[in-house]
C-alpha cells in the first residue's frame, strides 16, 4: 500500500457517523518521506470545506511556528489529525469516533515511520501518549515509545484564545528543532 492508495481508501471511509455530516475527509497533508509528523484533533469548518488540515486561523498560527524552525508542510513534515472528519460544532471527537478512525493514523505511521510525533493539544496527546497527559504540565517533553519520540505542545487554537501562552509553545518548537537536528537525517 502506498500513500496515494491509502488516501483514496480513507476518502471513501464510512466507519463512523461523522461520514454523514462531513463535506470532505481530511486525510492529512505533507511529504511522504516526512520524519516529523504533527497530529491535531480533528478538522474544523475550514478544513472540512477544503479537505486539508489546519487551514483556518489556527493553521496560520501553526504555519508561523513551523516557519520559525524551518518546517513546512509542503517540504519536510506531515500534518494529520486524530479524526479525519469534522465533529459537528467542533466538539471533541467521541471515544468511538477516535477508535474508528485511529487505524487510518496507524497506517499513516506505518508508511511514514516518523522519528518524531508532535501532538497538537490535549486530545492528540491523551490519545497517543497517555490518557492522563496534561499539556499544561508536560508540554515540550520528549517520550520515547518503542523508538519513536513523542512530544506534545499547546494546540494553536488554545494559543489564539490565550496568547499569553505563545512563548511557552515557541519554546517547545525550539526544543523540537534541536531534537530534529539530533535524530533526523533529511528534515533540514
Ligand atoms: N484543529 C485541529 O485540531 N485540526 C485541524 O486540522 C484544524 C484545526
Short mmCIF file of N, CA and C and ligand atoms in Angstrom, two decimals:
data_model
loop_
_atom_site.label_atom_id
_atom_site.label_comp_id
_atom_site.label_asym_id
_atom_site.label_seq_id
_atom_site.Cartn_x
_atom_site.Cartn_y
_atom_site.Cartn_z
N UNK A 1 0.86 -1.22 0.00
CA UNK A 1 0.00 0.00 0.00
C UNK A 1 0.88 1.26 0.00
N UNK A 2 0.66 2.16 -0.96
CA UNK A 2 1.39 3.43 -0.88
C UNK A 2 0.46 4.53 -0.36
N UNK A 3 1.03 5.70 -0.20
CA UNK A 3 0.28 6.78 0.42
C UNK A 3 -0.96 7.16 -0.36
N UNK A 4 -0.84 7.16 -1.69
CA UNK A 4 -1.97 7.58 -2.51
C UNK A 4 -3.11 6.55 -2.42
N UNK A 5 -2.75 5.27 -2.39
CA UNK A 5 -3.78 4.22 -2.27
C UNK A 5 -4.48 4.34 -0.92
N UNK A 6 -3.70 4.60 0.14
CA UNK A 6 -4.29 4.76 1.47
C UNK A 6 -5.23 5.96 1.49
N UNK A 7 -4.78 7.04 0.86
CA UNK A 7 -5.60 8.27 0.83
C UNK A 7 -6.94 8.00 0.11
N UNK A 8 -6.87 7.30 -0.98
CA UNK A 8 -8.10 7.01 -1.74
C UNK A 8 -9.07 6.18 -0.90
N UNK A 9 -8.53 5.18 -0.18
CA UNK A 9 -9.39 4.36 0.69
C UNK A 9 -10.02 5.20 1.78
N UNK A 10 -9.18 6.05 2.37
CA UNK A 10 -9.64 6.87 3.50
C UNK A 10 -10.73 7.85 3.06
N UNK A 11 -10.59 8.38 1.85
CA UNK A 11 -11.57 9.36 1.36
C UNK A 11 -12.97 8.75 1.22
N UNK A 12 -13.03 7.42 1.13
CA UNK A 12 -14.32 6.75 0.99
C UNK A 12 -14.82 6.18 2.32
N UNK A 13 -14.14 6.53 3.44
CA UNK A 13 -14.43 5.88 4.72
C UNK A 13 -15.86 6.13 5.20
N UNK A 14 -16.47 5.06 5.73
CA UNK A 14 -17.80 5.17 6.36
C UNK A 14 -17.81 4.41 7.69
N UNK A 15 -16.66 4.47 8.40
CA UNK A 15 -16.54 3.66 9.62
C UNK A 15 -17.21 4.28 10.84
N UNK A 16 -17.61 5.55 10.76
CA UNK A 16 -18.30 6.15 11.91
C UNK A 16 -19.29 7.19 11.41
N UNK A 17 -20.21 7.63 12.27
CA UNK A 17 -21.29 8.53 11.81
C UNK A 17 -20.82 9.91 11.34
N UNK A 18 -19.54 10.27 11.62
CA UNK A 18 -19.08 11.58 11.14
C UNK A 18 -19.11 11.65 9.61
N UNK A 19 -19.12 10.49 8.97
CA UNK A 19 -19.16 10.49 7.49
C UNK A 19 -20.46 11.07 6.97
N UNK A 20 -21.51 11.06 7.81
CA UNK A 20 -22.82 11.56 7.36
C UNK A 20 -22.84 13.09 7.25
N UNK A 21 -22.04 13.74 8.11
CA UNK A 21 -22.12 15.20 8.18
C UNK A 21 -20.91 15.91 7.56
N UNK A 22 -19.87 15.14 7.23
CA UNK A 22 -18.66 15.78 6.66
C UNK A 22 -18.94 16.29 5.24
N UNK A 23 -18.18 17.33 4.86
CA UNK A 23 -18.14 17.69 3.44
C UNK A 23 -16.96 16.99 2.78
N UNK A 24 -15.83 16.99 3.49
CA UNK A 24 -14.63 16.34 2.97
C UNK A 24 -13.92 15.57 4.07
N UNK A 25 -13.32 14.44 3.71
CA UNK A 25 -12.39 13.75 4.60
C UNK A 25 -11.08 14.55 4.57
N UNK A 26 -10.50 14.77 5.75
CA UNK A 26 -9.21 15.46 5.81
C UNK A 26 -8.14 14.41 6.13
N UNK A 27 -7.56 13.85 5.10
CA UNK A 27 -6.61 12.75 5.24
C UNK A 27 -5.31 13.22 5.89
N UNK A 28 -4.87 14.42 5.51
CA UNK A 28 -3.60 14.95 6.00
C UNK A 28 -2.86 15.57 4.84
N UNK A 29 -1.74 16.24 5.18
CA UNK A 29 -1.01 16.96 4.14
C UNK A 29 0.47 16.94 4.50
N UNK A 30 1.30 16.73 3.49
CA UNK A 30 2.72 16.75 3.76
C UNK A 30 3.48 15.89 2.78
N UNK A 31 4.75 15.65 3.10
CA UNK A 31 5.60 14.88 2.20
C UNK A 31 5.65 13.42 2.66
N UNK A 32 5.71 12.48 1.71
CA UNK A 32 5.63 11.06 2.08
C UNK A 32 6.89 10.53 2.76
N UNK A 33 7.99 11.30 2.76
CA UNK A 33 9.19 10.84 3.48
C UNK A 33 9.43 11.69 4.74
N UNK A 34 8.34 12.28 5.27
CA UNK A 34 8.48 13.12 6.46
C UNK A 34 9.04 12.32 7.63
N UNK A 35 9.97 12.93 8.36
CA UNK A 35 10.49 12.31 9.60
C UNK A 35 9.76 12.86 10.82
N UNK A 36 9.01 13.93 10.62
CA UNK A 36 8.28 14.55 11.73
C UNK A 36 6.80 14.62 11.35
N UNK A 37 5.97 14.04 12.22
CA UNK A 37 4.52 14.01 11.98
C UNK A 37 3.83 14.83 13.07
N UNK A 38 3.02 15.79 12.65
CA UNK A 38 2.21 16.58 13.58
C UNK A 38 0.79 16.01 13.57
N UNK A 39 0.21 15.86 14.76
CA UNK A 39 -1.14 15.30 14.85
C UNK A 39 -2.02 16.25 15.66
N UNK A 40 -3.06 16.76 15.01
CA UNK A 40 -4.05 17.60 15.69
C UNK A 40 -5.23 16.76 16.16
N UNK A 41 -6.34 17.45 16.38
CA UNK A 41 -7.51 16.80 16.95
C UNK A 41 -8.46 16.32 15.85
N UNK A 42 -8.96 17.28 15.09
CA UNK A 42 -9.87 16.92 14.02
C UNK A 42 -10.18 18.17 13.21
N UNK A 43 -10.72 17.99 12.02
CA UNK A 43 -11.00 19.14 11.16
C UNK A 43 -12.04 20.08 11.77
N UNK A 44 -11.87 21.37 11.54
CA UNK A 44 -12.90 22.35 11.83
C UNK A 44 -13.64 22.69 10.54
N UNK A 45 -14.38 23.78 10.56
CA UNK A 45 -15.22 24.13 9.41
C UNK A 45 -14.39 24.38 8.15
N UNK A 46 -13.30 25.14 8.29
CA UNK A 46 -12.48 25.46 7.10
C UNK A 46 -11.83 24.21 6.51
N UNK A 47 -11.36 23.35 7.41
CA UNK A 47 -10.69 22.12 6.96
C UNK A 47 -11.70 21.21 6.26
N UNK A 48 -12.92 21.14 6.83
CA UNK A 48 -13.98 20.33 6.24
C UNK A 48 -14.33 20.85 4.83
N UNK A 49 -14.35 22.17 4.68
CA UNK A 49 -14.63 22.77 3.36
C UNK A 49 -13.55 22.41 2.34
N UNK A 50 -12.28 22.51 2.79
CA UNK A 50 -11.16 22.41 1.83
C UNK A 50 -10.55 21.02 1.75
N UNK A 51 -10.85 20.17 2.73
CA UNK A 51 -10.25 18.82 2.72
C UNK A 51 -8.78 18.81 3.11
N UNK A 52 -8.33 19.89 3.76
CA UNK A 52 -6.92 19.99 4.18
C UNK A 52 -6.85 20.35 5.66
N UNK A 53 -5.79 19.86 6.35
CA UNK A 53 -5.70 20.12 7.80
C UNK A 53 -5.19 21.54 8.09
N UNK A 54 -5.62 22.09 9.19
CA UNK A 54 -5.08 23.36 9.70
C UNK A 54 -5.00 24.44 8.61
N UNK A 55 -6.14 24.78 8.04
CA UNK A 55 -6.15 25.86 7.04
C UNK A 55 -6.89 27.10 7.55
N UNK A 56 -7.44 27.05 8.76
CA UNK A 56 -8.11 28.23 9.31
C UNK A 56 -7.12 29.10 10.09
N UNK A 57 -7.63 29.85 11.04
CA UNK A 57 -6.77 30.77 11.80
C UNK A 57 -5.73 30.01 12.61
N UNK A 58 -6.13 28.88 13.21
CA UNK A 58 -5.12 28.15 13.98
C UNK A 58 -4.05 27.58 13.06
N UNK A 59 -4.44 27.25 11.83
CA UNK A 59 -3.46 26.76 10.86
C UNK A 59 -2.45 27.83 10.49
N UNK A 60 -2.93 29.06 10.37
CA UNK A 60 -2.00 30.17 10.06
C UNK A 60 -0.97 30.33 11.17
N UNK A 61 -1.47 30.23 12.41
CA UNK A 61 -0.55 30.35 13.55
C UNK A 61 0.44 29.18 13.55
N UNK A 62 -0.09 27.96 13.31
CA UNK A 62 0.80 26.79 13.23
C UNK A 62 1.88 27.01 12.18
N UNK A 63 1.49 27.48 11.00
CA UNK A 63 2.47 27.69 9.93
C UNK A 63 3.55 28.69 10.34
N UNK A 64 3.18 29.72 11.13
CA UNK A 64 4.19 30.68 11.60
C UNK A 64 5.20 30.01 12.51
N UNK A 65 4.70 29.21 13.45
CA UNK A 65 5.62 28.49 14.35
C UNK A 65 6.51 27.54 13.54
N UNK A 66 5.91 26.85 12.58
CA UNK A 66 6.68 25.91 11.76
C UNK A 66 7.78 26.64 11.00
N UNK A 67 7.39 27.76 10.40
CA UNK A 67 8.35 28.51 9.59
C UNK A 67 9.54 28.97 10.44
N UNK A 68 9.26 29.32 11.69
CA UNK A 68 10.33 29.81 12.58
C UNK A 68 11.41 28.76 12.80
N UNK A 69 11.06 27.48 12.64
CA UNK A 69 12.10 26.43 12.80
C UNK A 69 12.30 25.66 11.48
N UNK A 70 12.06 26.36 10.37
CA UNK A 70 12.35 25.82 9.03
C UNK A 70 11.58 24.54 8.71
N UNK A 71 10.35 24.46 9.20
CA UNK A 71 9.49 23.34 8.80
C UNK A 71 8.38 23.90 7.91
N UNK A 72 7.93 23.02 7.00
CA UNK A 72 6.95 23.46 6.02
C UNK A 72 6.19 22.21 5.56
N UNK A 73 4.88 22.23 5.63
CA UNK A 73 4.12 21.02 5.29
C UNK A 73 4.28 20.64 3.81
N UNK A 74 4.73 21.56 2.98
CA UNK A 74 4.96 21.21 1.58
C UNK A 74 6.39 20.73 1.33
N UNK A 75 7.24 20.79 2.36
CA UNK A 75 8.65 20.45 2.13
C UNK A 75 9.18 19.31 2.99
N UNK A 76 8.88 19.32 4.31
CA UNK A 76 9.62 18.38 5.15
C UNK A 76 8.86 17.81 6.35
N UNK A 77 7.55 17.92 6.39
CA UNK A 77 6.79 17.32 7.51
C UNK A 77 5.47 16.75 6.95
N UNK A 78 4.72 16.08 7.85
CA UNK A 78 3.36 15.67 7.51
C UNK A 78 2.45 16.12 8.65
N UNK A 79 1.25 16.58 8.30
CA UNK A 79 0.29 17.06 9.29
C UNK A 79 -0.99 16.24 9.15
N UNK A 80 -1.45 15.65 10.26
CA UNK A 80 -2.68 14.85 10.23
C UNK A 80 -3.49 15.12 11.50
N UNK A 81 -4.58 14.42 11.65
CA UNK A 81 -5.45 14.59 12.82
C UNK A 81 -5.84 13.23 13.39
N UNK A 82 -6.31 13.25 14.64
CA UNK A 82 -6.83 12.03 15.26
C UNK A 82 -8.08 11.57 14.51
N UNK A 83 -9.03 12.45 14.28
CA UNK A 83 -10.18 12.08 13.43
C UNK A 83 -10.11 12.85 12.11
N UNK A 84 -10.46 12.15 11.04
CA UNK A 84 -10.31 12.71 9.69
C UNK A 84 -11.55 13.46 9.22
N UNK A 85 -12.64 13.38 10.00
CA UNK A 85 -13.87 14.08 9.61
C UNK A 85 -14.29 15.03 10.73
N UNK A 86 -14.93 16.12 10.34
CA UNK A 86 -15.26 17.16 11.31
C UNK A 86 -16.34 16.72 12.30
N UNK A 87 -16.06 16.80 13.61
CA UNK A 87 -17.14 16.60 14.58
C UNK A 87 -18.07 17.82 14.55
N UNK A 88 -19.39 17.60 14.54
CA UNK A 88 -20.33 18.73 14.46
C UNK A 88 -20.06 19.74 15.57
N UNK A 89 -20.21 21.01 15.25
CA UNK A 89 -19.99 22.12 16.21
C UNK A 89 -18.58 22.09 16.79
N UNK A 90 -17.65 21.43 16.13
CA UNK A 90 -16.26 21.34 16.62
C UNK A 90 -16.13 20.75 18.02
N UNK A 91 -17.08 19.92 18.42
CA UNK A 91 -16.93 19.26 19.72
C UNK A 91 -15.74 18.29 19.67
N UNK A 92 -15.27 17.87 20.90
CA UNK A 92 -14.22 16.85 20.94
C UNK A 92 -14.74 15.59 20.23
N UNK A 93 -13.85 14.86 19.56
CA UNK A 93 -14.30 13.59 18.98
C UNK A 93 -14.76 12.65 20.10
N UNK A 94 -15.81 11.87 19.85
CA UNK A 94 -16.26 10.87 20.82
C UNK A 94 -15.26 9.70 20.83
N UNK A 95 -15.16 9.00 21.97
CA UNK A 95 -14.21 7.87 22.02
C UNK A 95 -14.43 6.88 20.87
N UNK A 96 -15.70 6.63 20.52
CA UNK A 96 -15.94 5.64 19.46
C UNK A 96 -15.54 6.19 18.08
N UNK A 97 -15.61 7.52 17.91
CA UNK A 97 -15.16 8.11 16.64
C UNK A 97 -13.64 8.02 16.53
N UNK A 98 -12.94 8.35 17.62
CA UNK A 98 -11.47 8.24 17.61
C UNK A 98 -11.06 6.80 17.37
N UNK A 99 -11.74 5.88 18.06
CA UNK A 99 -11.38 4.46 17.93
C UNK A 99 -11.60 3.98 16.50
N UNK A 100 -12.69 4.43 15.87
CA UNK A 100 -12.97 4.01 14.50
C UNK A 100 -11.94 4.59 13.53
N UNK A 101 -11.45 5.78 13.85
CA UNK A 101 -10.56 6.49 12.91
C UNK A 101 -9.09 6.14 13.10
N UNK A 102 -8.70 5.75 14.32
CA UNK A 102 -7.26 5.56 14.60
C UNK A 102 -6.54 4.60 13.66
N UNK A 103 -7.20 3.54 13.16
CA UNK A 103 -6.48 2.67 12.21
C UNK A 103 -5.94 3.43 10.99
N UNK A 104 -6.62 4.50 10.59
CA UNK A 104 -6.09 5.30 9.46
C UNK A 104 -4.77 5.96 9.85
N UNK A 105 -4.72 6.51 11.06
CA UNK A 105 -3.49 7.15 11.54
C UNK A 105 -2.38 6.10 11.68
N UNK A 106 -2.76 4.90 12.17
CA UNK A 106 -1.76 3.83 12.30
C UNK A 106 -1.17 3.47 10.94
N UNK A 107 -2.02 3.41 9.93
CA UNK A 107 -1.50 3.12 8.57
C UNK A 107 -0.57 4.24 8.12
N UNK A 108 -0.92 5.48 8.47
CA UNK A 108 -0.04 6.61 8.12
C UNK A 108 1.32 6.48 8.83
N UNK A 109 1.29 6.10 10.13
CA UNK A 109 2.57 5.86 10.85
C UNK A 109 3.39 4.81 10.12
N UNK A 110 2.71 3.72 9.71
CA UNK A 110 3.43 2.59 9.13
C UNK A 110 4.14 3.00 7.85
N UNK A 111 3.47 3.84 7.05
CA UNK A 111 4.07 4.26 5.79
C UNK A 111 5.17 5.29 6.01
N UNK A 112 4.93 6.21 6.94
CA UNK A 112 5.91 7.29 7.16
C UNK A 112 7.09 6.83 8.00
N UNK A 113 6.80 5.99 9.02
CA UNK A 113 7.80 5.65 10.04
C UNK A 113 8.49 6.91 10.56
N UNK A 114 7.73 7.85 11.13
CA UNK A 114 8.34 9.11 11.58
C UNK A 114 9.28 8.89 12.76
N UNK A 115 10.29 9.74 12.86
CA UNK A 115 11.20 9.68 14.02
C UNK A 115 10.58 10.43 15.20
N UNK A 116 9.79 11.48 14.88
CA UNK A 116 9.22 12.32 15.93
C UNK A 116 7.74 12.57 15.62
N UNK A 117 6.90 12.42 16.64
CA UNK A 117 5.48 12.74 16.50
C UNK A 117 5.16 13.88 17.47
N UNK A 118 4.62 14.97 16.94
CA UNK A 118 4.27 16.12 17.76
C UNK A 118 2.75 16.17 17.89
N UNK A 119 2.26 16.02 19.10
CA UNK A 119 0.82 16.10 19.36
C UNK A 119 0.43 17.56 19.58
N UNK A 120 -0.54 18.01 18.81
CA UNK A 120 -1.01 19.39 18.97
C UNK A 120 -2.24 19.35 19.88
N UNK A 121 -2.02 19.66 21.15
CA UNK A 121 -3.12 19.75 22.10
C UNK A 121 -3.45 18.48 22.84
N UNK A 122 -4.40 18.61 23.77
CA UNK A 122 -4.75 17.55 24.71
C UNK A 122 -5.31 16.30 24.04
N UNK A 123 -6.22 16.48 23.09
CA UNK A 123 -6.89 15.30 22.51
C UNK A 123 -5.86 14.35 21.88
N UNK A 124 -4.95 14.90 21.09
CA UNK A 124 -3.93 14.05 20.46
C UNK A 124 -2.98 13.49 21.51
N UNK A 125 -2.59 14.31 22.49
CA UNK A 125 -1.62 13.85 23.49
C UNK A 125 -2.22 12.72 24.33
N UNK A 126 -3.49 12.85 24.71
CA UNK A 126 -4.10 11.81 25.54
C UNK A 126 -4.34 10.54 24.73
N UNK A 127 -4.59 10.70 23.46
CA UNK A 127 -4.80 9.53 22.61
C UNK A 127 -3.48 8.82 22.32
N UNK A 128 -2.41 9.57 22.10
CA UNK A 128 -1.17 8.97 21.57
C UNK A 128 -0.07 8.79 22.62
N UNK A 129 -0.09 9.60 23.69
CA UNK A 129 0.99 9.49 24.68
C UNK A 129 0.50 8.81 25.96
N UNK A 130 -0.52 9.39 26.58
CA UNK A 130 -1.00 8.87 27.87
C UNK A 130 -2.40 9.43 28.11
N UNK A 131 -3.37 8.56 28.47
CA UNK A 131 -4.75 9.04 28.68
C UNK A 131 -4.86 10.12 29.75
N UNK A 132 -3.84 10.21 30.63
CA UNK A 132 -3.90 11.24 31.68
C UNK A 132 -2.98 12.42 31.38
N UNK A 133 -2.49 12.49 30.17
CA UNK A 133 -1.49 13.52 29.83
C UNK A 133 -2.01 14.93 30.12
N UNK A 134 -1.17 15.75 30.78
CA UNK A 134 -1.51 17.15 31.00
C UNK A 134 -0.60 18.02 30.12
N UNK A 135 -1.19 18.68 29.14
CA UNK A 135 -0.40 19.52 28.23
C UNK A 135 0.21 20.69 29.00
N UNK A 136 -0.53 21.22 29.96
CA UNK A 136 -0.03 22.35 30.75
C UNK A 136 1.27 21.96 31.47
N UNK A 137 1.28 20.75 32.04
CA UNK A 137 2.45 20.33 32.83
C UNK A 137 3.57 19.75 31.96
N UNK A 138 3.21 18.99 30.95
CA UNK A 138 4.21 18.15 30.28
C UNK A 138 4.49 18.51 28.82
N UNK A 139 4.03 19.70 28.40
CA UNK A 139 4.33 20.09 27.01
C UNK A 139 5.86 20.27 26.85
N UNK A 140 6.33 19.97 25.65
CA UNK A 140 7.75 20.19 25.36
C UNK A 140 8.68 19.07 25.81
N UNK A 141 8.13 18.06 26.53
CA UNK A 141 8.98 16.93 26.96
C UNK A 141 8.91 15.83 25.91
N UNK A 142 10.01 15.14 25.71
CA UNK A 142 10.02 14.05 24.73
C UNK A 142 9.90 12.70 25.45
N UNK A 143 9.09 11.83 24.88
CA UNK A 143 8.86 10.50 25.43
C UNK A 143 9.19 9.49 24.35
N UNK A 144 10.07 8.54 24.68
CA UNK A 144 10.44 7.50 23.72
C UNK A 144 9.47 6.34 23.86
N UNK A 145 8.72 6.08 22.80
CA UNK A 145 7.81 4.92 22.81
C UNK A 145 8.23 4.02 21.67
N UNK A 146 8.84 2.92 22.01
CA UNK A 146 9.28 1.92 21.03
C UNK A 146 10.07 2.54 19.89
N UNK A 147 10.98 3.44 20.25
CA UNK A 147 11.88 4.01 19.25
C UNK A 147 11.37 5.25 18.54
N UNK A 148 10.12 5.62 18.79
CA UNK A 148 9.60 6.87 18.22
C UNK A 148 9.51 7.90 19.34
N UNK A 149 9.95 9.12 19.06
CA UNK A 149 9.86 10.18 20.07
C UNK A 149 8.53 10.91 19.94
N UNK A 150 7.84 11.05 21.06
CA UNK A 150 6.57 11.78 21.10
C UNK A 150 6.74 13.03 21.95
N UNK A 151 6.15 14.12 21.50
CA UNK A 151 6.14 15.36 22.27
C UNK A 151 4.78 16.02 22.05
N UNK A 152 4.30 16.73 23.07
CA UNK A 152 3.05 17.48 22.89
C UNK A 152 3.30 18.96 23.13
N UNK A 153 2.61 19.76 22.36
CA UNK A 153 2.64 21.20 22.61
C UNK A 153 1.21 21.73 22.64
N UNK A 154 1.08 23.01 22.97
CA UNK A 154 -0.26 23.58 23.09
C UNK A 154 -0.92 23.65 21.71
N UNK A 155 -2.21 23.42 21.69
CA UNK A 155 -2.94 23.49 20.42
C UNK A 155 -2.98 24.95 19.94
N UNK A 156 -2.73 25.20 18.65
CA UNK A 156 -2.76 26.59 18.18
C UNK A 156 -4.09 27.30 18.47
N UNK A 157 -5.21 26.58 18.45
CA UNK A 157 -6.49 27.23 18.76
C UNK A 157 -6.51 27.71 20.21
N UNK A 158 -5.85 26.94 21.10
CA UNK A 158 -5.76 27.36 22.51
C UNK A 158 -4.88 28.60 22.62
N UNK A 159 -3.86 28.69 21.75
CA UNK A 159 -2.99 29.88 21.78
C UNK A 159 -3.71 31.12 21.26
N UNK A 160 -4.65 30.90 20.34
CA UNK A 160 -5.45 32.05 19.87
C UNK A 160 -6.35 32.56 21.00
N UNK A 161 -6.83 31.64 21.83
CA UNK A 161 -7.66 32.05 22.97
C UNK A 161 -6.82 32.64 24.09
N UNK A 162 -5.61 32.15 24.25
CA UNK A 162 -4.71 32.57 25.34
C UNK A 162 -3.33 32.94 24.79
N UNK A 163 -3.22 34.09 24.15
CA UNK A 163 -1.94 34.44 23.51
C UNK A 163 -0.77 34.52 24.50
N UNK A 164 -1.09 34.68 25.80
CA UNK A 164 -0.02 34.72 26.80
C UNK A 164 0.82 33.45 26.81
N UNK A 165 0.24 32.35 26.32
CA UNK A 165 0.97 31.08 26.33
C UNK A 165 1.86 30.87 25.09
N UNK A 166 1.83 31.85 24.17
CA UNK A 166 2.63 31.66 22.95
C UNK A 166 4.12 31.45 23.22
N UNK A 167 4.72 32.19 24.18
CA UNK A 167 6.16 31.96 24.42
C UNK A 167 6.46 30.51 24.85
N UNK A 168 5.57 29.92 25.65
CA UNK A 168 5.78 28.51 26.06
C UNK A 168 5.77 27.60 24.84
N UNK A 169 4.80 27.82 23.95
CA UNK A 169 4.71 26.98 22.75
C UNK A 169 5.94 27.19 21.87
N UNK A 170 6.39 28.44 21.79
CA UNK A 170 7.58 28.71 20.97
C UNK A 170 8.79 27.96 21.52
N UNK A 171 8.88 27.92 22.84
CA UNK A 171 9.96 27.15 23.48
C UNK A 171 9.91 25.68 23.06
N UNK A 172 8.70 25.13 22.96
CA UNK A 172 8.57 23.73 22.52
C UNK A 172 9.09 23.55 21.10
N UNK A 173 8.80 24.53 20.24
CA UNK A 173 9.25 24.42 18.85
C UNK A 173 10.78 24.53 18.77
N UNK A 174 11.37 25.37 19.61
CA UNK A 174 12.84 25.47 19.63
C UNK A 174 13.45 24.14 20.10
N UNK A 175 12.83 23.54 21.13
CA UNK A 175 13.30 22.22 21.60
C UNK A 175 13.14 21.18 20.49
N UNK A 176 12.03 21.29 19.75
CA UNK A 176 11.80 20.36 18.64
C UNK A 176 12.90 20.50 17.59
N UNK A 177 13.28 21.75 17.31
CA UNK A 177 14.33 21.97 16.31
C UNK A 177 15.62 21.26 16.73
N UNK A 178 15.99 21.43 17.99
CA UNK A 178 17.22 20.78 18.49
C UNK A 178 17.11 19.26 18.37
N UNK A 179 15.92 18.73 18.68
CA UNK A 179 15.73 17.28 18.61
C UNK A 179 15.82 16.80 17.17
N UNK A 180 15.26 17.56 16.25
CA UNK A 180 15.34 17.18 14.83
C UNK A 180 16.81 17.13 14.39
N UNK A 181 17.57 18.15 14.78
CA UNK A 181 18.99 18.17 14.42
C UNK A 181 19.68 16.92 14.96
N UNK A 182 19.28 16.51 16.18
CA UNK A 182 19.94 15.36 16.81
C UNK A 182 19.54 14.03 16.18
N UNK A 183 18.27 13.86 15.80
CA UNK A 183 17.84 12.49 15.42
C UNK A 183 17.38 12.32 13.97
N UNK A 184 17.15 13.40 13.24
CA UNK A 184 16.63 13.24 11.88
C UNK A 184 17.75 13.34 10.84
N UNK A 185 17.54 12.68 9.68
CA UNK A 185 18.58 12.64 8.65
C UNK A 185 18.40 13.67 7.57
N UNK A 186 17.14 13.89 7.13
CA UNK A 186 16.96 14.72 5.93
C UNK A 186 15.87 15.78 6.09
N UNK A 187 15.47 16.07 7.36
CA UNK A 187 14.44 17.12 7.53
C UNK A 187 15.02 18.49 7.23
N UNK A 188 16.27 18.72 7.69
CA UNK A 188 16.95 20.00 7.38
C UNK A 188 18.00 19.81 6.32
N1 LIG B 1 -7.72 21.93 14.59
C1 LIG B 1 -7.26 20.65 14.54
O1 LIG B 1 -7.03 20.01 15.57
N2 LIG B 1 -7.03 20.14 13.34
C2 LIG B 1 -7.23 20.79 12.20
O2 LIG B 1 -6.98 20.22 11.14
C3 LIG B 1 -7.71 22.11 12.28
C4 LIG B 1 -7.96 22.65 13.48
#
